[in-house]
């Protein structure tokens, strides 16, 4: 692939709204109607100039691993490099929450019949490895007994996390409406293209006035860009959470 030297660069043609609708292999373009967090994290993350530049360095130096700083991926919550131009990149992002049932003694006895040297004890490192293959920021292993009431365990877990300061969310990104996130993506791409604010407003907000002295549309674009950049620089990378309701509509 050709290496882009300007970051951030636009992912899609911001003038064409249809390009921003989610593509599903089986049914073509359909709009995302449920709050798919990883989908949105990827959409904002791949517009982050620092990630774009890191991926470009990977493309440039992947034949010489000494020049590629793999550890930097952890800053973006990723296990491996994903091309920013890949629409389906969200499918390769780490799961937001993993669950894996631990093997029981009965299951282990089946192995003992086949492998005589298999012990009663179950080594959990291989099981846990399926949940978190590499070290990452913010991961915690929690053991839940499915034979006991879950609500009581959830309360205890929350208390333990708080008491040990394992809940480290330092900033809450509020007042961001998922129904506007698609518009934020378009505006981020427009800014990356170096487009003038008045041109952006005339295409994305044609119904809003942009006359002197108020310049309402211009102000709306700038505020939307600020929100989009906040999502791109914080929410997409991790360490923060977004307060929002569950449904996304366009």
JSON list of C-alpha atoms in Angstrom, two decimals:
[
{"chain": "A", "resi": 1, "resn": "UNK", "atom": "CA", "xyz": [0.00, 0.00, 0.00]},
{"chain": "A", "resi": 2, "resn": "UNK", "atom": "CA", "xyz": [1.10, 3.60, -0.45]},
{"chain": "A", "resi": 3, "resn": "UNK", "atom": "CA", "xyz": [2.19, 5.36, 2.70]},
{"chain": "A", "resi": 4, "resn": "UNK", "atom": "CA", "xyz": [0.25, 8.50, 3.59]},
{"chain": "A", "resi": 5, "resn": "UNK", "atom": "CA", "xyz": [2.44, 11.31, 4.94]},
{"chain": "A", "resi": 6, "resn": "UNK", "atom": "CA", "xyz": [-0.35, 13.50, 6.34]},
{"chain": "A", "resi": 7, "resn": "UNK", "atom": "CA", "xyz": [-2.11, 12.58, 9.56]},
{"chain": "A", "resi": 8, "resn": "UNK", "atom": "CA", "xyz": [-4.90, 12.37, 10.25]},
{"chain": "A", "resi": 9, "resn": "UNK", "atom": "CA", "xyz": [-6.17, 11.51, 6.79]},
{"chain": "A", "resi": 10, "resn": "UNK", "atom": "CA", "xyz": [-9.81, 11.07, 5.83]},
{"chain": "A", "resi": 11, "resn": "UNK", "atom": "CA", "xyz": [-11.25, 7.56, 5.85]},
{"chain": "A", "resi": 12, "resn": "UNK", "atom": "CA", "xyz": [-14.25, 8.19, 3.61]},
{"chain": "A", "resi": 13, "resn": "UNK", "atom": "CA", "xyz": [-15.73, 10.82, 1.32]},
{"chain": "A", "resi": 14, "resn": "UNK", "atom": "CA", "xyz": [-17.39, 13.06, 3.87]},
{"chain": "A", "resi": 15, "resn": "UNK", "atom": "CA", "xyz": [-19.75, 14.50, 1.25]},
{"chain": "A", "resi": 16, "resn": "UNK", "atom": "CA", "xyz": [-21.39, 11.10, 0.72]},
{"chain": "A", "resi": 17, "resn": "UNK", "atom": "CA", "xyz": [-23.37, 10.07, 3.80]},
{"chain": "A", "resi": 18, "resn": "UNK", "atom": "CA", "xyz": [-24.10, 6.61, 2.41]},
{"chain": "A", "resi": 19, "resn": "UNK", "atom": "CA", "xyz": [-20.42, 5.68, 2.64]},
{"chain": "A", "resi": 20, "resn": "UNK", "atom": "CA", "xyz": [-20.69, 5.79, 6.41]},
{"chain": "A", "resi": 21, "resn": "UNK", "atom": "CA", "xyz": [-23.35, 3.15, 6.76]},
{"chain": "A", "resi": 22, "resn": "UNK", "atom": "CA", "xyz": [-22.14, -0.13, 8.12]},
{"chain": "A", "resi": 23, "resn": "UNK", "atom": "CA", "xyz": [-21.39, -2.82, 5.54]},
{"chain": "A", "resi": 24, "resn": "UNK", "atom": "CA", "xyz": [-22.51, -6.35, 6.31]},
{"chain": "A", "resi": 25, "resn": "UNK", "atom": "CA", "xyz": [-21.13, -9.11, 4.02]},
{"chain": "A", "resi": 26, "resn": "UNK", "atom": "CA", "xyz": [-24.45, -10.94, 3.78]},
{"chain": "A", "resi": 27, "resn": "UNK", "atom": "CA", "xyz": [-26.85, -8.10, 3.10]},
{"chain": "A", "resi": 28, "resn": "UNK", "atom": "CA", "xyz": [-24.87, -5.20, 1.71]},
{"chain": "A", "resi": 29, "resn": "UNK", "atom": "CA", "xyz": [-25.13, -1.77, 3.31]},
{"chain": "A", "resi": 30, "resn": "UNK", "atom": "CA", "xyz": [-27.38, -1.59, 6.32]},
{"chain": "A", "resi": 31, "resn": "UNK", "atom": "CA", "xyz": [-27.46, 1.02, 9.03]},
{"chain": "A", "resi": 32, "resn": "UNK", "atom": "CA", "xyz": [-26.38, 0.05, 12.55]},
{"chain": "A", "resi": 33, "resn": "UNK", "atom": "CA", "xyz": [-29.43, 0.30, 14.79]},
{"chain": "A", "resi": 34, "resn": "UNK", "atom": "CA", "xyz": [-28.10, -1.17, 18.02]},
{"chain": "A", "resi": 35, "resn": "UNK", "atom": "CA", "xyz": [-25.41, 0.37, 20.17]},
{"chain": "A", "resi": 36, "resn": "UNK", "atom": "CA", "xyz": [-22.44, -1.67, 18.94]},
{"chain": "A", "resi": 37, "resn": "UNK", "atom": "CA", "xyz": [-19.64, -0.24, 21.06]},
{"chain": "A", "resi": 38, "resn": "UNK", "atom": "CA", "xyz": [-16.71, -1.88, 19.28]},
{"chain": "A", "resi": 39, "resn": "UNK", "atom": "CA", "xyz": [-18.02, -0.74, 15.91]},
{"chain": "A", "resi": 40, "resn": "UNK", "atom": "CA", "xyz": [-18.03, 2.87, 17.08]},
{"chain": "A", "resi": 41, "resn": "UNK", "atom": "CA", "xyz": [-14.70, 2.57, 18.90]},
{"chain": "A", "resi": 42, "resn": "UNK", "atom": "CA", "xyz": [-13.12, 1.40, 15.67]},
{"chain": "A", "resi": 43, "resn": "UNK", "atom": "CA", "xyz": [-14.73, 4.15, 13.59]},
{"chain": "A", "resi": 44, "resn": "UNK", "atom": "CA", "xyz": [-13.27, 6.84, 15.85]},
{"chain": "A", "resi": 45, "resn": "UNK", "atom": "CA", "xyz": [-9.98, 5.04, 16.50]},
{"chain": "A", "resi": 46, "resn": "UNK", "atom": "CA", "xyz": [-9.12, 4.62, 12.83]},
{"chain": "A", "resi": 47, "resn": "UNK", "atom": "CA", "xyz": [-9.45, 8.37, 12.36]},
{"chain": "A", "resi": 48, "resn": "UNK", "atom": "CA", "xyz": [-6.93, 9.05, 15.12]},
{"chain": "A", "resi": 49, "resn": "UNK", "atom": "CA", "xyz": [-3.83, 10.54, 13.49]},
{"chain": "A", "resi": 50, "resn": "UNK", "atom": "CA", "xyz": [-1.44, 8.92, 15.97]},
{"chain": "A", "resi": 51, "resn": "UNK", "atom": "CA", "xyz": [-2.84, 5.47, 15.25]},
{"chain": "A", "resi": 52, "resn": "UNK", "atom": "CA", "xyz": [-2.78, 6.09, 11.50]},
{"chain": "A", "resi": 53, "resn": "UNK", "atom": "CA", "xyz": [0.86, 7.11, 11.73]},
{"chain": "A", "resi": 54, "resn": "UNK", "atom": "CA", "xyz": [1.73, 4.08, 13.88]},
{"chain": "A", "resi": 55, "resn": "UNK", "atom": "CA", "xyz": [0.09, 1.76, 11.35]},
{"chain": "A", "resi": 56, "resn": "UNK", "atom": "CA", "xyz": [2.02, 3.47, 8.54]},
{"chain": "A", "resi": 57, "resn": "UNK", "atom": "CA", "xyz": [5.27, 2.80, 10.40]},
{"chain": "A", "resi": 58, "resn": "UNK", "atom": "CA", "xyz": [4.27, -0.85, 10.64]},
{"chain": "A", "resi": 59, "resn": "UNK", "atom": "CA", "xyz": [3.64, -1.01, 6.90]},
{"chain": "A", "resi": 60, "resn": "UNK", "atom": "CA", "xyz": [6.92, 0.74, 6.22]},
{"chain": "A", "resi": 61, "resn": "UNK", "atom": "CA", "xyz": [9.09, -1.36, 8.51]},
{"chain": "A", "resi": 62, "resn": "UNK", "atom": "CA", "xyz": [7.31, -4.69, 8.89]},
{"chain": "A", "resi": 63, "resn": "UNK", "atom": "CA", "xyz": [10.16, -6.36, 7.02]},
{"chain": "A", "resi": 64, "resn": "UNK", "atom": "CA", "xyz": [12.47, -5.13, 9.77]},
{"chain": "A", "resi": 65, "resn": "UNK", "atom": "CA", "xyz": [10.81, -5.85, 13.13]},
{"chain": "A", "resi": 66, "resn": "UNK", "atom": "CA", "xyz": [13.48, -3.95, 15.05]},
{"chain": "A", "resi": 67, "resn": "UNK", "atom": "CA", "xyz": [12.04, -0.73, 13.65]},
{"chain": "A", "resi": 68, "resn": "UNK", "atom": "CA", "xyz": [8.43, -1.45, 14.66]},
{"chain": "A", "resi": 69, "resn": "UNK", "atom": "CA", "xyz": [7.39, -0.55, 18.19]},
{"chain": "A", "resi": 70, "resn": "UNK", "atom": "CA", "xyz": [4.81, -3.25, 18.88]},
{"chain": "A", "resi": 71, "resn": "UNK", "atom": "CA", "xyz": [4.34, -2.07, 22.45]},
{"chain": "A", "resi": 72, "resn": "UNK", "atom": "CA", "xyz": [2.76, 1.14, 21.25]},
{"chain": "A", "resi": 73, "resn": "UNK", "atom": "CA", "xyz": [-0.33, -0.83, 20.24]},
{"chain": "A", "resi": 74, "resn": "UNK", "atom": "CA", "xyz": [-1.32, -1.13, 23.88]},
{"chain": "A", "resi": 75, "resn": "UNK", "atom": "CA", "xyz": [-1.92, 2.62, 23.92]},
{"chain": "A", "resi": 76, "resn": "UNK", "atom": "CA", "xyz": [-4.77, 2.01, 21.50]},
{"chain": "A", "resi": 77, "resn": "UNK", "atom": "CA", "xyz": [-6.17, -1.09, 23.20]},
{"chain": "A", "resi": 78, "resn": "UNK", "atom": "CA", "xyz": [-5.19, -3.39, 20.32]},
{"chain": "A", "resi": 79, "resn": "UNK", "atom": "CA", "xyz": [-3.42, -6.75, 20.15]},
{"chain": "A", "resi": 80, "resn": "UNK", "atom": "CA", "xyz": [-2.19, -6.33, 16.58]},
{"chain": "A", "resi": 81, "resn": "UNK", "atom": "CA", "xyz": [-2.17, -3.84, 13.72]},
{"chain": "A", "resi": 82, "resn": "UNK", "atom": "CA", "xyz": [-5.42, -3.23, 11.83]},
{"chain": "A", "resi": 83, "resn": "UNK", "atom": "CA", "xyz": [-5.44, -1.19, 8.64]},
{"chain": "A", "resi": 84, "resn": "UNK", "atom": "CA", "xyz": [-7.35, 2.07, 9.30]},
{"chain": "A", "resi": 85, "resn": "UNK", "atom": "CA", "xyz": [-8.98, 1.72, 5.87]},
{"chain": "A", "resi": 86, "resn": "UNK", "atom": "CA", "xyz": [-10.49, -1.64, 6.80]},
{"chain": "A", "resi": 87, "resn": "UNK", "atom": "CA", "xyz": [-14.24, -1.14, 7.38]},
{"chain": "A", "resi": 88, "resn": "UNK", "atom": "CA", "xyz": [-14.59, -4.43, 9.24]},
{"chain": "A", "resi": 89, "resn": "UNK", "atom": "CA", "xyz": [-11.68, -3.68, 11.58]},
{"chain": "A", "resi": 90, "resn": "UNK", "atom": "CA", "xyz": [-14.03, -3.61, 14.58]},
{"chain": "A", "resi": 91, "resn": "UNK", "atom": "CA", "xyz": [-14.42, -7.38, 14.21]},
{"chain": "A", "resi": 92, "resn": "UNK", "atom": "CA", "xyz": [-10.73, -7.84, 15.06]},
{"chain": "A", "resi": 93, "resn": "UNK", "atom": "CA", "xyz": [-10.73, -5.60, 18.11]},
{"chain": "A", "resi": 94, "resn": "UNK", "atom": "CA", "xyz": [-10.48, -7.20, 21.57]},
{"chain": "A", "resi": 95, "resn": "UNK", "atom": "CA", "xyz": [-13.84, -8.14, 23.05]},
{"chain": "A", "resi": 96, "resn": "UNK", "atom": "CA", "xyz": [-15.11, -5.60, 25.56]},
{"chain": "A", "resi": 97, "resn": "UNK", "atom": "CA", "xyz": [-15.95, -8.39, 27.96]},
{"chain": "A", "resi": 98, "resn": "UNK", "atom": "CA", "xyz": [-14.85, -12.02, 27.78]},
{"chain": "A", "resi": 99, "resn": "UNK", "atom": "CA", "xyz": [-16.27, -15.07, 29.49]},
{"chain": "A", "resi": 100, "resn": "UNK", "atom": "CA", "xyz": [-14.93, -18.59, 29.59]},
{"chain": "A", "resi": 101, "resn": "UNK", "atom": "CA", "xyz": [-16.31, -21.44, 31.66]},
{"chain": "A", "resi": 102, "resn": "UNK", "atom": "CA", "xyz": [-13.60, -23.17, 33.67]},
{"chain": "A", "resi": 103, "resn": "UNK", "atom": "CA", "xyz": [-13.20, -26.93, 33.15]},
{"chain": "A", "resi": 104, "resn": "UNK", "atom": "CA", "xyz": [-14.71, -29.07, 35.90]},
{"chain": "A", "resi": 105, "resn": "UNK", "atom": "CA", "xyz": [-13.43, -32.32, 37.39]},
{"chain": "A", "resi": 106, "resn": "UNK", "atom": "CA", "xyz": [-15.78, -34.46, 35.32]},
{"chain": "A", "resi": 107, "resn": "UNK", "atom": "CA", "xyz": [-14.45, -32.87, 32.15]},
{"chain": "A", "resi": 108, "resn": "UNK", "atom": "CA", "xyz": [-10.91, -33.45, 33.35]},
{"chain": "A", "resi": 109, "resn": "UNK", "atom": "CA", "xyz": [-11.58, -37.14, 34.04]},
{"chain": "A", "resi": 110, "resn": "UNK", "atom": "CA", "xyz": [-12.42, -37.63, 30.37]},
{"chain": "A", "resi": 111, "resn": "UNK", "atom": "CA", "xyz": [-8.90, -36.53, 29.53]},
{"chain": "A", "resi": 112, "resn": "UNK", "atom": "CA", "xyz": [-7.46, -38.86, 32.16]},
{"chain": "A", "resi": 113, "resn": "UNK", "atom": "CA", "xyz": [-8.99, -41.87, 30.44]},
{"chain": "A", "resi": 114, "resn": "UNK", "atom": "CA", "xyz": [-7.24, -40.95, 27.21]},
{"chain": "A", "resi": 115, "resn": "UNK", "atom": "CA", "xyz": [-4.02, -39.58, 28.66]},
{"chain": "A", "resi": 116, "resn": "UNK", "atom": "CA", "xyz": [-2.88, -41.69, 31.63]},
{"chain": "A", "resi": 117, "resn": "UNK", "atom": "CA", "xyz": [-0.52, -39.04, 32.95]},
{"chain": "A", "resi": 118, "resn": "UNK", "atom": "CA", "xyz": [-3.24, -36.38, 33.16]},
{"chain": "A", "resi": 119, "resn": "UNK", "atom": "CA", "xyz": [-3.71, -35.23, 36.77]},
{"chain": "A", "resi": 120, "resn": "UNK", "atom": "CA", "xyz": [-6.82, -34.34, 38.75]},
{"chain": "A", "resi": 121, "resn": "UNK", "atom": "CA", "xyz": [-5.74, -30.74, 38.90]},
{"chain": "A", "resi": 122, "resn": "UNK", "atom": "CA", "xyz": [-6.66, -28.42, 36.09]},
{"chain": "A", "resi": 123, "resn": "UNK", "atom": "CA", "xyz": [-4.02, -25.90, 35.03]},
{"chain": "A", "resi": 124, "resn": "UNK", "atom": "CA", "xyz": [-5.86, -22.68, 34.30]},
{"chain": "A", "resi": 125, "resn": "UNK", "atom": "CA", "xyz": [-3.16, -20.74, 32.48]},
{"chain": "A", "resi": 126, "resn": "UNK", "atom": "CA", "xyz": [-4.19, -22.13, 29.10]},
{"chain": "A", "resi": 127, "resn": "UNK", "atom": "CA", "xyz": [-7.86, -21.39, 29.80]},
{"chain": "A", "resi": 128, "resn": "UNK", "atom": "CA", "xyz": [-7.18, -17.85, 30.95]},
{"chain": "A", "resi": 129, "resn": "UNK", "atom": "CA", "xyz": [-4.97, -17.33, 27.94]},
{"chain": "A", "resi": 130, "resn": "UNK", "atom": "CA", "xyz": [-8.03, -17.65, 25.74]},
{"chain": "A", "resi": 131, "resn": "UNK", "atom": "CA", "xyz": [-9.59, -14.68, 27.50]},
{"chain": "A", "resi": 132, "resn": "UNK", "atom": "CA", "xyz": [-6.61, -12.30, 27.48]},
{"chain": "A", "resi": 133, "resn": "UNK", "atom": "CA", "xyz": [-3.73, -13.39, 25.30]},
{"chain": "A", "resi": 134, "resn": "UNK", "atom": "CA", "xyz": [-1.59, -10.35, 25.98]},
{"chain": "A", "resi": 135, "resn": "UNK", "atom": "CA", "xyz": [-1.24, -7.84, 28.78]},
{"chain": "A", "resi": 136, "resn": "UNK", "atom": "CA", "xyz": [-3.54, -4.87, 28.44]},
{"chain": "A", "resi": 137, "resn": "UNK", "atom": "CA", "xyz": [-4.57, -1.80, 30.35]},
{"chain": "A", "resi": 138, "resn": "UNK", "atom": "CA", "xyz": [-7.56, -2.24, 32.59]},
{"chain": "A", "resi": 139, "resn": "UNK", "atom": "CA", "xyz": [-8.00, -6.03, 32.47]},
{"chain": "A", "resi": 140, "resn": "UNK", "atom": "CA", "xyz": [-9.09, -7.88, 35.62]},
{"chain": "A", "resi": 141, "resn": "UNK", "atom": "CA", "xyz": [-9.76, -11.60, 36.10]},
{"chain": "A", "resi": 142, "resn": "UNK", "atom": "CA", "xyz": [-12.91, -12.25, 38.16]},
{"chain": "A", "resi": 143, "resn": "UNK", "atom": "CA", "xyz": [-14.12, -15.65, 39.35]},
{"chain": "A", "resi": 144, "resn": "UNK", "atom": "CA", "xyz": [-17.90, -16.14, 39.64]},
{"chain": "A", "resi": 145, "resn": "UNK", "atom": "CA", "xyz": [-19.60, -19.19, 41.10]},
{"chain": "A", "resi": 146, "resn": "UNK", "atom": "CA", "xyz": [-22.61, -19.99, 38.92]},
{"chain": "A", "resi": 147, "resn": "UNK", "atom": "CA", "xyz": [-24.10, -22.03, 41.76]},
{"chain": "A", "resi": 148, "resn": "UNK", "atom": "CA", "xyz": [-24.57, -18.92, 43.91]},
{"chain": "A", "resi": 149, "resn": "UNK", "atom": "CA", "xyz": [-26.88, -15.90, 43.45]},
{"chain": "A", "resi": 150, "resn": "UNK", "atom": "CA", "xyz": [-25.30, -13.59, 40.88]},
{"chain": "A", "resi": 151, "resn": "UNK", "atom": "CA", "xyz": [-26.56, -10.25, 42.20]},
{"chain": "A", "resi": 152, "resn": "UNK", "atom": "CA", "xyz": [-24.81, -10.74, 45.54]},
{"chain": "A", "resi": 153, "resn": "UNK", "atom": "CA", "xyz": [-21.58, -11.60, 43.75]},
{"chain": "A", "resi": 154, "resn": "UNK", "atom": "CA", "xyz": [-21.88, -8.57, 41.47]},
{"chain": "A", "resi": 155, "resn": "UNK", "atom": "CA", "xyz": [-22.24, -6.29, 44.50]},
{"chain": "A", "resi": 156, "resn": "UNK", "atom": "CA", "xyz": [-19.18, -7.86, 46.13]},
{"chain": "A", "resi": 157, "resn": "UNK", "atom": "CA", "xyz": [-17.16, -7.55, 42.93]},
{"chain": "A", "resi": 158, "resn": "UNK", "atom": "CA", "xyz": [-17.99, -3.86, 42.58]},
{"chain": "A", "resi": 159, "resn": "UNK", "atom": "CA", "xyz": [-17.01, -3.24, 46.21]},
{"chain": "A", "resi": 160, "resn": "UNK", "atom": "CA", "xyz": [-13.69, -5.09, 45.81]},
{"chain": "A", "resi": 161, "resn": "UNK", "atom": "CA", "xyz": [-12.86, -3.17, 42.64]},
{"chain": "A", "resi": 162, "resn": "UNK", "atom": "CA", "xyz": [-13.66, 0.14, 44.31]},
{"chain": "A", "resi": 163, "resn": "UNK", "atom": "CA", "xyz": [-11.82, -0.69, 47.54]},
{"chain": "A", "resi": 164, "resn": "UNK", "atom": "CA", "xyz": [-8.70, -1.67, 45.62]},
{"chain": "A", "resi": 165, "resn": "UNK", "atom": "CA", "xyz": [-9.02, 1.28, 43.26]},
{"chain": "A", "resi": 166, "resn": "UNK", "atom": "CA", "xyz": [-9.22, -1.01, 40.27]},
{"chain": "A", "resi": 167, "resn": "UNK", "atom": "CA", "xyz": [-11.99, 1.10, 38.78]},
{"chain": "A", "resi": 168, "resn": "UNK", "atom": "CA", "xyz": [-9.79, 3.83, 37.36]},
{"chain": "A", "resi": 169, "resn": "UNK", "atom": "CA", "xyz": [-12.08, 5.72, 35.01]},
{"chain": "A", "resi": 170, "resn": "UNK", "atom": "CA", "xyz": [-10.76, 9.25, 35.40]},
{"chain": "A", "resi": 171, "resn": "UNK", "atom": "CA", "xyz": [-13.04, 11.11, 33.08]},
{"chain": "A", "resi": 172, "resn": "UNK", "atom": "CA", "xyz": [-16.60, 10.69, 31.88]},
{"chain": "A", "resi": 173, "resn": "UNK", "atom": "CA", "xyz": [-17.41, 11.84, 28.37]},
{"chain": "A", "resi": 174, "resn": "UNK", "atom": "CA", "xyz": [-20.98, 13.05, 28.67]},
{"chain": "A", "resi": 175, "resn": "UNK", "atom": "CA", "xyz": [-23.52, 14.84, 26.52]},
{"chain": "A", "resi": 176, "resn": "UNK", "atom": "CA", "xyz": [-22.57, 12.93, 23.39]},
{"chain": "A", "resi": 177, "resn": "UNK", "atom": "CA", "xyz": [-25.52, 11.50, 21.51]},
{"chain": "A", "resi": 178, "resn": "UNK", "atom": "CA", "xyz": [-24.88, 8.32, 19.49]},
{"chain": "A", "resi": 179, "resn": "UNK", "atom": "CA", "xyz": [-27.48, 9.48, 16.98]},
{"chain": "A", "resi": 180, "resn": "UNK", "atom": "CA", "xyz": [-24.98, 12.18, 15.96]},
{"chain": "A", "resi": 181, "resn": "UNK", "atom": "CA", "xyz": [-21.86, 10.02, 15.86]},
{"chain": "A", "resi": 182, "resn": "UNK", "atom": "CA", "xyz": [-22.15, 9.33, 12.15]},
{"chain": "A", "resi": 183, "resn": "UNK", "atom": "CA", "xyz": [-22.19, 13.10, 11.57]},
{"chain": "A", "resi": 184, "resn": "UNK", "atom": "CA", "xyz": [-19.13, 13.48, 13.80]},
{"chain": "A", "resi": 185, "resn": "UNK", "atom": "CA", "xyz": [-17.28, 10.98, 11.61]},
{"chain": "A", "resi": 186, "resn": "UNK", "atom": "CA", "xyz": [-18.13, 12.95, 8.49]},
{"chain": "A", "resi": 187, "resn": "UNK", "atom": "CA", "xyz": [-16.91, 16.17, 10.08]},
{"chain": "A", "resi": 188, "resn": "UNK", "atom": "CA", "xyz": [-13.68, 14.54, 11.28]},
{"chain": "A", "resi": 189, "resn": "UNK", "atom": "CA", "xyz": [-13.04, 13.38, 7.72]},
{"chain": "A", "resi": 190, "resn": "UNK", "atom": "CA", "xyz": [-13.87, 16.82, 6.36]},
{"chain": "A", "resi": 191, "resn": "UNK", "atom": "CA", "xyz": [-11.38, 18.45, 8.72]},
{"chain": "A", "resi": 192, "resn": "UNK", "atom": "CA", "xyz": [-8.77, 15.83, 7.79]},
{"chain": "A", "resi": 193, "resn": "UNK", "atom": "CA", "xyz": [-9.32, 16.82, 4.15]},
{"chain": "A", "resi": 194, "resn": "UNK", "atom": "CA", "xyz": [-8.66, 20.44, 5.12]},
{"chain": "A", "resi": 195, "resn": "UNK", "atom": "CA", "xyz": [-12.16, 21.53, 4.14]},
{"chain": "A", "resi": 196, "resn": "UNK", "atom": "CA", "xyz": [-13.45, 24.99, 5.08]},
{"chain": "A", "resi": 197, "resn": "UNK", "atom": "CA", "xyz": [-15.99, 25.12, 7.92]},
{"chain": "A", "resi": 198, "resn": "UNK", "atom": "CA", "xyz": [-18.52, 27.02, 5.82]},
{"chain": "A", "resi": 199, "resn": "UNK", "atom": "CA", "xyz": [-18.36, 24.38, 3.10]},
{"chain": "A", "resi": 200, "resn": "UNK", "atom": "CA", "xyz": [-18.88, 21.63, 5.68]},
{"chain": "A", "resi": 201, "resn": "UNK", "atom": "CA", "xyz": [-21.87, 23.40, 7.19]},
{"chain": "A", "resi": 202, "resn": "UNK", "atom": "CA", "xyz": [-23.50, 23.99, 3.80]},
{"chain": "A", "resi": 203, "resn": "UNK", "atom": "CA", "xyz": [-23.44, 20.26, 3.02]},
{"chain": "A", "resi": 204, "resn": "UNK", "atom": "CA", "xyz": [-24.02, 18.66, 6.42]},
{"chain": "A", "resi": 205, "resn": "UNK", "atom": "CA", "xyz": [-26.29, 21.32, 7.94]},
{"chain": "A", "resi": 206, "resn": "UNK", "atom": "CA", "xyz": [-27.97, 22.97, 4.92]},
{"chain": "A", "resi": 207, "resn": "UNK", "atom": "CA", "xyz": [-31.05, 23.79, 6.99]},
{"chain": "A", "resi": 208, "resn": "UNK", "atom": "CA", "xyz": [-29.10, 25.97, 9.44]},
{"chain": "A", "resi": 209, "resn": "UNK", "atom": "CA", "xyz": [-28.45, 29.64, 8.86]},
{"chain": "A", "resi": 210, "resn": "UNK", "atom": "CA", "xyz": [-24.89, 30.80, 8.38]},
{"chain": "A", "resi": 211, "resn": "UNK", "atom": "CA", "xyz": [-25.56, 34.51, 8.06]},
{"chain": "A", "resi": 212, "resn": "UNK", "atom": "CA", "xyz": [-23.81, 37.39, 9.79]},
{"chain": "A", "resi": 213, "resn": "UNK", "atom": "CA", "xyz": [-23.62, 38.08, 12.71]},
{"chain": "A", "resi": 214, "resn": "UNK", "atom": "CA", "xyz": [-24.58, 34.74, 14.30]},
{"chain": "A", "resi": 215, "resn": "UNK", "atom": "CA", "xyz": [-23.09, 32.20, 11.88]},
{"chain": "A", "resi": 216, "resn": "UNK", "atom": "CA", "xyz": [-25.16, 29.45, 13.53]},
{"chain": "A", "resi": 217, "resn": "UNK", "atom": "CA", "xyz": [-24.14, 26.65, 11.15]},
{"chain": "A", "resi": 218, "resn": "UNK", "atom": "CA", "xyz": [-20.45, 27.47, 11.55]},
{"chain": "A", "resi": 219, "resn": "UNK", "atom": "CA", "xyz": [-20.78, 27.22, 15.33]},
{"chain": "A", "resi": 220, "resn": "UNK", "atom": "CA", "xyz": [-22.64, 23.88, 15.08]},
{"chain": "A", "resi": 221, "resn": "UNK", "atom": "CA", "xyz": [-19.86, 22.39, 12.93]},
{"chain": "A", "resi": 222, "resn": "UNK", "atom": "CA", "xyz": [-17.13, 23.49, 15.32]},
{"chain": "A", "resi": 223, "resn": "UNK", "atom": "CA", "xyz": [-18.96, 22.07, 18.34]},
{"chain": "A", "resi": 224, "resn": "UNK", "atom": "CA", "xyz": [-19.59, 18.79, 16.52]},
{"chain": "A", "resi": 225, "resn": "UNK", "atom": "CA", "xyz": [-15.91, 18.58, 15.56]},
{"chain": "A", "resi": 226, "resn": "UNK", "atom": "CA", "xyz": [-14.92, 19.12, 19.19]},
{"chain": "A", "resi": 227, "resn": "UNK", "atom": "CA", "xyz": [-17.22, 16.29, 20.30]},
{"chain": "A", "resi": 228, "resn": "UNK", "atom": "CA", "xyz": [-15.96, 14.01, 17.55]},
{"chain": "A", "resi": 229, "resn": "UNK", "atom": "CA", "xyz": [-12.35, 14.73, 18.41]},
{"chain": "A", "resi": 230, "resn": "UNK", "atom": "CA", "xyz": [-13.08, 14.03, 22.08]},
{"chain": "A", "resi": 231, "resn": "UNK", "atom": "CA", "xyz": [-14.49, 10.63, 21.12]},
{"chain": "A", "resi": 232, "resn": "UNK", "atom": "CA", "xyz": [-11.55, 9.99, 18.79]},
{"chain": "A", "resi": 233, "resn": "UNK", "atom": "CA", "xyz": [-8.87, 10.91, 21.33]},
{"chain": "A", "resi": 234, "resn": "UNK", "atom": "CA", "xyz": [-10.44, 9.47, 24.49]},
{"chain": "A", "resi": 235, "resn": "UNK", "atom": "CA", "xyz": [-13.35, 7.07, 24.13]},
{"chain": "A", "resi": 236, "resn": "UNK", "atom": "CA", "xyz": [-11.85, 5.21, 21.15]},
{"chain": "A", "resi": 237, "resn": "UNK", "atom": "CA", "xyz": [-8.53, 4.63, 22.88]},
{"chain": "A", "resi": 238, "resn": "UNK", "atom": "CA", "xyz": [-9.88, 3.55, 26.24]},
{"chain": "A", "resi": 239, "resn": "UNK", "atom": "CA", "xyz": [-9.64, 4.66, 29.84]},
{"chain": "A", "resi": 240, "resn": "UNK", "atom": "CA", "xyz": [-12.87, 6.62, 29.64]},
{"chain": "A", "resi": 241, "resn": "UNK", "atom": "CA", "xyz": [-16.50, 5.76, 29.31]},
{"chain": "A", "resi": 242, "resn": "UNK", "atom": "CA", "xyz": [-19.40, 7.36, 27.50]},
{"chain": "A", "resi": 243, "resn": "UNK", "atom": "CA", "xyz": [-22.67, 8.07, 29.25]},
{"chain": "A", "resi": 244, "resn": "UNK", "atom": "CA", "xyz": [-25.41, 7.30, 26.79]},
{"chain": "A", "resi": 245, "resn": "UNK", "atom": "CA", "xyz": [-28.57, 5.34, 26.16]},
{"chain": "A", "resi": 246, "resn": "UNK", "atom": "CA", "xyz": [-28.47, 2.09, 24.26]},
{"chain": "A", "resi": 247, "resn": "UNK", "atom": "CA", "xyz": [-30.00, 2.78, 20.86]},
{"chain": "A", "resi": 248, "resn": "UNK", "atom": "CA", "xyz": [-28.33, 4.43, 17.90]},
{"chain": "A", "resi": 249, "resn": "UNK", "atom": "CA", "xyz": [-30.57, 5.84, 15.18]},
{"chain": "A", "resi": 250, "resn": "UNK", "atom": "CA", "xyz": [-29.87, 7.79, 12.02]}
]
